[in-house]
Amino acid sequence: MADSEMNISTQLEETGSGEPRIRTEELLINMGPQHPSTHGVLRVMARLDGEKVVDAWGDIGYLHRCFEKIAEKRPLPAVIPYTDRTDYLAALSMELTYVLAVEKLLNIEVPERAVYIRFITNELQRIASHLLWFGAFCLDLGAVTGFLYAFRDREKILDVYESLCGARMLYNYFRIGGVRNDLYQGFRDTVLRLMDDLEKRLVEFDNLITSNKIFETRTVGVGVLTAEEAIAWGASGPVLRASGIPYDIRKADPYLLYDRYDFNVPVGTNGDVYDRYRVRMAEIAESIKLVRHGLEDLPRGGDIMADVPRRLSPSGDTYSRIESPRGEVGCYLVCDGTDVAYRVKWRSPCFVHLQLLGTLSRGSLIADMVANIGSLDIVMGEVDR
Amino acid sequence: MRDETSDYLTQSVLAPDLGKKGTGDMAYNEKESHGQSENMNDSGNGVHETPQPTPTAADQPAETQPERPKAEPSQREHAVSPDAPDEVKTTIAALVEAFPSLKPFHKEDDWTEVVVPAALLKDVARFVRDDERLKLNFLSSLSGVDYRDAGLQVVYHLISIPAGRPKLIMKVNAEGGRDNAHVPSVVDIWPTANWHEREAWDLLGIRFDGHPNLKRILLREDWIGHPLRKDYVDSRPPRERQYKETWAPPSDRGVRHDES
């Protein structure tokens, strides 16, 4: 029989000791690029030995739009809407990274009120993004209820954004030197009420999922990432912190107002899927605290835009990085004195995290690979740019 | 439209003076010269060495140190100013001690920058990762930049975790000209460089020697050219031409003004 015809056969064969054993062959399977559990157009290849994953790797690029080339062709302010389209679930984080880079090159001092607005909206974004992750992750594990609950609450945050800037996902709200428009009447009360609500919801989520036996079985000890591996592979954000490294750019390298307010950096111990879940849920609670602080100290009036020259012509290069819900987002911006960027390079956390797929999945069950991908919080728009 | 943009860019990159006519640039020039005079005062006190007048470092071979298209203000100051953060001073001291030929300098905030010849990259990379004072174990970003005639450059942003500092920028100019630009791979030092280097190869055509799997990552494997190169020409038929052939817009408003 030809070798090629044997790929699905399992046969008995003689071993050296004379005892027959079952001879198995590795199977190469393909997941995606259109697959409900891959969070976008991600293709995952896995080599299986029975149900065990021998190796797994991702194939990306299905959503590539060469955003960095577009950014080299448009005037600096006109790039902001494109940054939204990279990480469409935390668009404000991407906008913020970009405007911070341009402001650093132009030495623009952003008015206090605009900084507060950025601070509050950005933390709201983190809550919305983590809620969506929570819902999608529950769905990955087969728990549909969590998905419905999470989307119900995320919807309310999106409503706030809709009232604020007219868009629910792709905001185009930050400007070089400030924000596009001021807060609307009643923003403060709406958001404060929402935060009170969310705090109760967190307890609800906790009761629903955290100590759920099935959930624990699926996540505890699955996809373990040690601290050394996490650092070597460039993991950041909740993935890094779940492995026990208390590193958060908001603490280590404060931007906006993070040096003014006290907040905890939740850290995991085992670096497994369960810890990544716990870290993200704890971060929602910290973000609620930060939003409250921000609303409390929000200046009553004042400018929301700095005096920005009509024609921007920065020169030199800079690197700005922020802590997005998914990890460290970086923007390396090179400008040559014209109003068009010479080079824009994004450091996107999901792109880096996808490299971990093999490390996390090797030796685990194929079903756990879905949990692994889910726990990394992948947004393909950001991976492919 | 397309030619206009690229010409504008070419002029300003190759001849920096041409781009410095707008009012915004004037303001920037003022600031730049102010910073420079401050630095001169510093060196007048005799505390620091005199900053090098030109960005071309004399001690490095010409092919590893192509002249940058424009001189950044920070590139001229190799001396450490007294108000630089401590980590920057430590980083500079450690680097100069181990590699006397390097000229690290304080870039901005608490970033140190150093231009590393491609031949030295692996040694420097291993040193900054393992040295007790630096421990730069986290490669935040690896970016390729096309500086046209000045060649291709790879920029490494390094951070020490969990402290978050020191922070180091390494700039490496690719060797071998535009057609065969190559840089040693650092995958064995920071595994995370794997996909970053593949991306730089895919979009900019920089080869990384010693990379285990240097294939295209974002584009199709049969793609022709490297799109982020400044001289990249899209080999696909222009979209605008197809559009005009099939349907003529009633007025100018319907015409797409963006390039292919």
Tab-separated table of N, CA and C in Angstrom, chain A residues 231-283:
chain	number	residue	atom	x	y	z
A	231	ILE	N	8.122	37.162	28.888
A	231	ILE	CA	8.989	38.303	28.592
A	231	ILE	C	9.732	38.067	27.285
A	232	ALA	N	10.275	36.849	27.121
A	232	ALA	CA	11.065	36.569	25.921
A	232	ALA	C	10.222	36.709	24.662
A	233	TRP	N	8.962	36.309	24.744
A	233	TRP	CA	8.092	36.378	23.572
A	233	TRP	C	7.402	37.729	23.445
A	234	GLY	N	7.757	38.666	24.304
A	234	GLY	CA	7.233	40.018	24.148
A	234	GLY	C	5.786	40.179	24.565
A	235	ALA	N	5.276	39.282	25.412
A	235	ALA	CA	3.891	39.413	25.859
A	235	ALA	C	3.747	40.683	26.691
A	236	SER	N	2.566	41.281	26.631
A	236	SER	CA	2.342	42.500	27.407
A	236	SER	C	0.887	42.511	27.848
A	237	GLY	N	0.552	43.495	28.644
A	237	GLY	CA	-0.833	43.622	29.079
A	237	GLY	C	-1.250	42.476	29.979
A	238	PRO	N	-2.540	42.131	29.941
A	238	PRO	CA	-3.046	41.084	30.829
A	238	PRO	C	-2.329	39.744	30.662
A	239	VAL	N	-1.851	39.441	29.471
A	239	VAL	CA	-1.173	38.160	29.253
A	239	VAL	C	0.116	38.107	30.068
A	240	LEU	N	0.855	39.216	30.071
A	240	LEU	CA	2.101	39.268	30.836
A	240	LEU	C	1.799	39.266	32.332
A	241	ARG	N	0.808	40.038	32.728
A	241	ARG	CA	0.510	40.163	34.162
A	241	ARG	C	-0.049	38.865	34.736
A	242	ALA	N	-0.769	38.109	33.910
A	242	ALA	CA	-1.278	36.828	34.403
A	242	ALA	C	-0.141	35.874	34.725
A	243	SER	N	1.028	36.090	34.080
A	243	SER	CA	2.184	35.240	34.357
A	243	SER	C	2.969	35.722	35.565
A	244	GLY	N	2.435	36.711	36.273
A	244	GLY	CA	3.041	37.117	37.536
A	244	GLY	C	3.982	38.292	37.450
A	245	ILE	N	4.041	38.982	36.329
A	245	ILE	CA	4.926	40.146	36.217
A	245	ILE	C	4.094	41.414	36.398
A	246	PRO	N	4.336	42.167	37.451
A	246	PRO	CA	3.504	43.358	37.684
A	246	PRO	C	3.955	44.532	36.820
A	247	TYR	N	3.838	44.401	35.518
A	247	TYR	CA	4.298	45.458	34.627
A	247	TYR	C	3.111	46.049	33.881
A	248	ASP	N	2.907	47.325	34.074
A	248	ASP	CA	1.816	48.036	33.425
A	248	ASP	C	2.377	49.386	33.012
A	249	ILE	N	2.250	49.730	31.744
A	249	ILE	CA	2.838	51.000	31.284
A	249	ILE	C	2.195	52.175	32.010
A	250	ARG	N	0.947	52.002	32.416
A	250	ARG	CA	0.285	53.088	33.148
A	250	ARG	C	1.018	53.391	34.444
A	251	LYS	N	1.686	52.373	35.021
A	251	LYS	CA	2.461	52.586	36.253
A	251	LYS	C	3.920	52.884	35.925
A	252	ALA	N	4.495	52.080	35.023
A	252	ALA	CA	5.932	52.171	34.767
A	252	ALA	C	6.295	53.436	34.001
A	253	ASP	N	5.398	53.892	33.158
A	253	ASP	CA	5.715	54.993	32.259
A	253	ASP	C	4.465	55.860	32.087
A	254	PRO	N	4.020	56.508	33.168
A	254	PRO	CA	2.675	57.074	33.153
A	254	PRO	C	2.478	58.117	32.051
A	255	TYR	N	1.337	58.031	31.388
A	255	TYR	CA	0.915	59.043	30.427
A	255	TYR	C	-0.429	59.544	30.936
A	256	LEU	N	-1.041	60.496	30.261
A	256	LEU	CA	-2.302	61.093	30.726
A	256	LEU	C	-2.220	61.380	32.230
A	257	LEU	N	-3.140	60.803	33.012
A	257	LEU	CA	-3.201	61.161	34.436
A	257	LEU	C	-2.885	59.991	35.341
A	258	TYR	N	-2.277	58.950	34.800
A	258	TYR	CA	-2.137	57.737	35.597
A	258	TYR	C	-1.192	57.894	36.781
A	259	ASP	N	-0.328	58.932	36.737
A	259	ASP	CA	0.555	59.124	37.891
A	259	ASP	C	-0.164	59.837	39.027
A	260	ARG	N	-1.343	60.398	38.758
A	260	ARG	CA	-2.047	61.133	39.810
A	260	ARG	C	-2.927	60.247	40.657
A	261	TYR	N	-3.384	59.156	40.087
A	261	TYR	CA	-4.350	58.335	40.799
A	261	TYR	C	-3.756	56.999	41.186
A	262	ASP	N	-4.230	56.531	42.316
A	262	ASP	CA	-3.734	55.260	42.811
A	262	ASP	C	-4.639	54.145	42.282
A	263	PHE	N	-4.046	53.149	41.711
A	263	PHE	CA	-4.825	51.982	41.290
A	263	PHE	C	-3.933	50.753	41.374
A	264	ASN	N	-4.568	49.595	41.485
A	264	ASN	CA	-3.803	48.358	41.611
A	264	ASN	C	-3.517	47.759	40.246
A	265	VAL	N	-2.441	47.028	40.174
A	265	VAL	CA	-2.150	46.264	38.964
A	265	VAL	C	-2.398	44.795	39.295
A	266	PRO	N	-3.519	44.248	38.842
A	266	PRO	CA	-3.823	42.849	39.167
A	266	PRO	C	-2.807	41.917	38.513
A	267	VAL	N	-2.348	40.945	39.271
A	267	VAL	CA	-1.326	40.020	38.783
A	267	VAL	C	-1.783	38.595	39.046
A	268	GLY	N	-1.527	37.702	38.090
A	268	GLY	CA	-1.859	36.289	38.275
A	268	GLY	C	-0.687	35.542	38.878
A	269	THR	N	-0.868	34.255	39.112
A	269	THR	CA	0.216	33.468	39.697
A	269	THR	C	0.672	32.343	38.779
A	270	ASN	N	-0.267	31.706	38.089
A	270	ASN	CA	0.087	30.516	37.314
A	270	ASN	C	0.319	30.795	35.837
A	271	GLY	N	-0.192	31.913	35.360
A	271	GLY	CA	-0.044	32.204	33.937
A	271	GLY	C	-0.899	31.329	33.050
A	272	ASP	N	-1.986	30.793	33.572
A	272	ASP	CA	-2.858	29.963	32.729
A	272	ASP	C	-4.050	30.787	32.249
A	273	VAL	N	-4.920	30.117	31.488
A	273	VAL	CA	-6.066	30.813	30.911
A	273	VAL	C	-6.937	31.426	32.020
A	274	TYR	N	-7.082	30.674	33.105
A	274	TYR	CA	-7.908	31.139	34.215
A	274	TYR	C	-7.362	32.455	34.790
A	275	ASP	N	-6.031	32.537	34.949
A	275	ASP	CA	-5.436	33.755	35.479
A	275	ASP	C	-5.645	34.938	34.546
A	276	ARG	N	-5.565	34.668	33.249
A	276	ARG	CA	-5.789	35.755	32.297
A	276	ARG	C	-7.214	36.280	32.431
A	277	TYR	N	-8.129	35.367	32.666
A	277	TYR	CA	-9.523	35.781	32.895
A	277	TYR	C	-9.630	36.616	34.171
A	278	ARG	N	-9.012	36.133	35.257
A	278	ARG	CA	-9.113	36.850	36.539
A	278	ARG	C	-8.489	38.243	36.441
A	279	VAL	N	-7.332	38.324	35.777
A	279	VAL	CA	-6.649	39.613	35.652
A	279	VAL	C	-7.534	40.611	34.911
A	280	ARG	N	-8.151	40.176	33.817
A	280	ARG	CA	-8.971	41.109	33.044
A	280	ARG	C	-10.191	41.562	33.842
A	281	MET	N	-10.808	40.630	34.561
A	281	MET	CA	-11.983	41.030	35.329
A	281	MET	C	-11.587	41.991	36.444
A	282	ALA	N	-10.426	41.747	37.073
A	282	ALA	CA	-9.977	42.657	38.120
A	282	ALA	C	-9.637	44.032	37.535
A	283	GLU	N	-9.173	44.028	36.282
A	283	GLU	CA	-8.845	45.315	35.650
A	283	GLU	C	-10.094	46.142	35.407
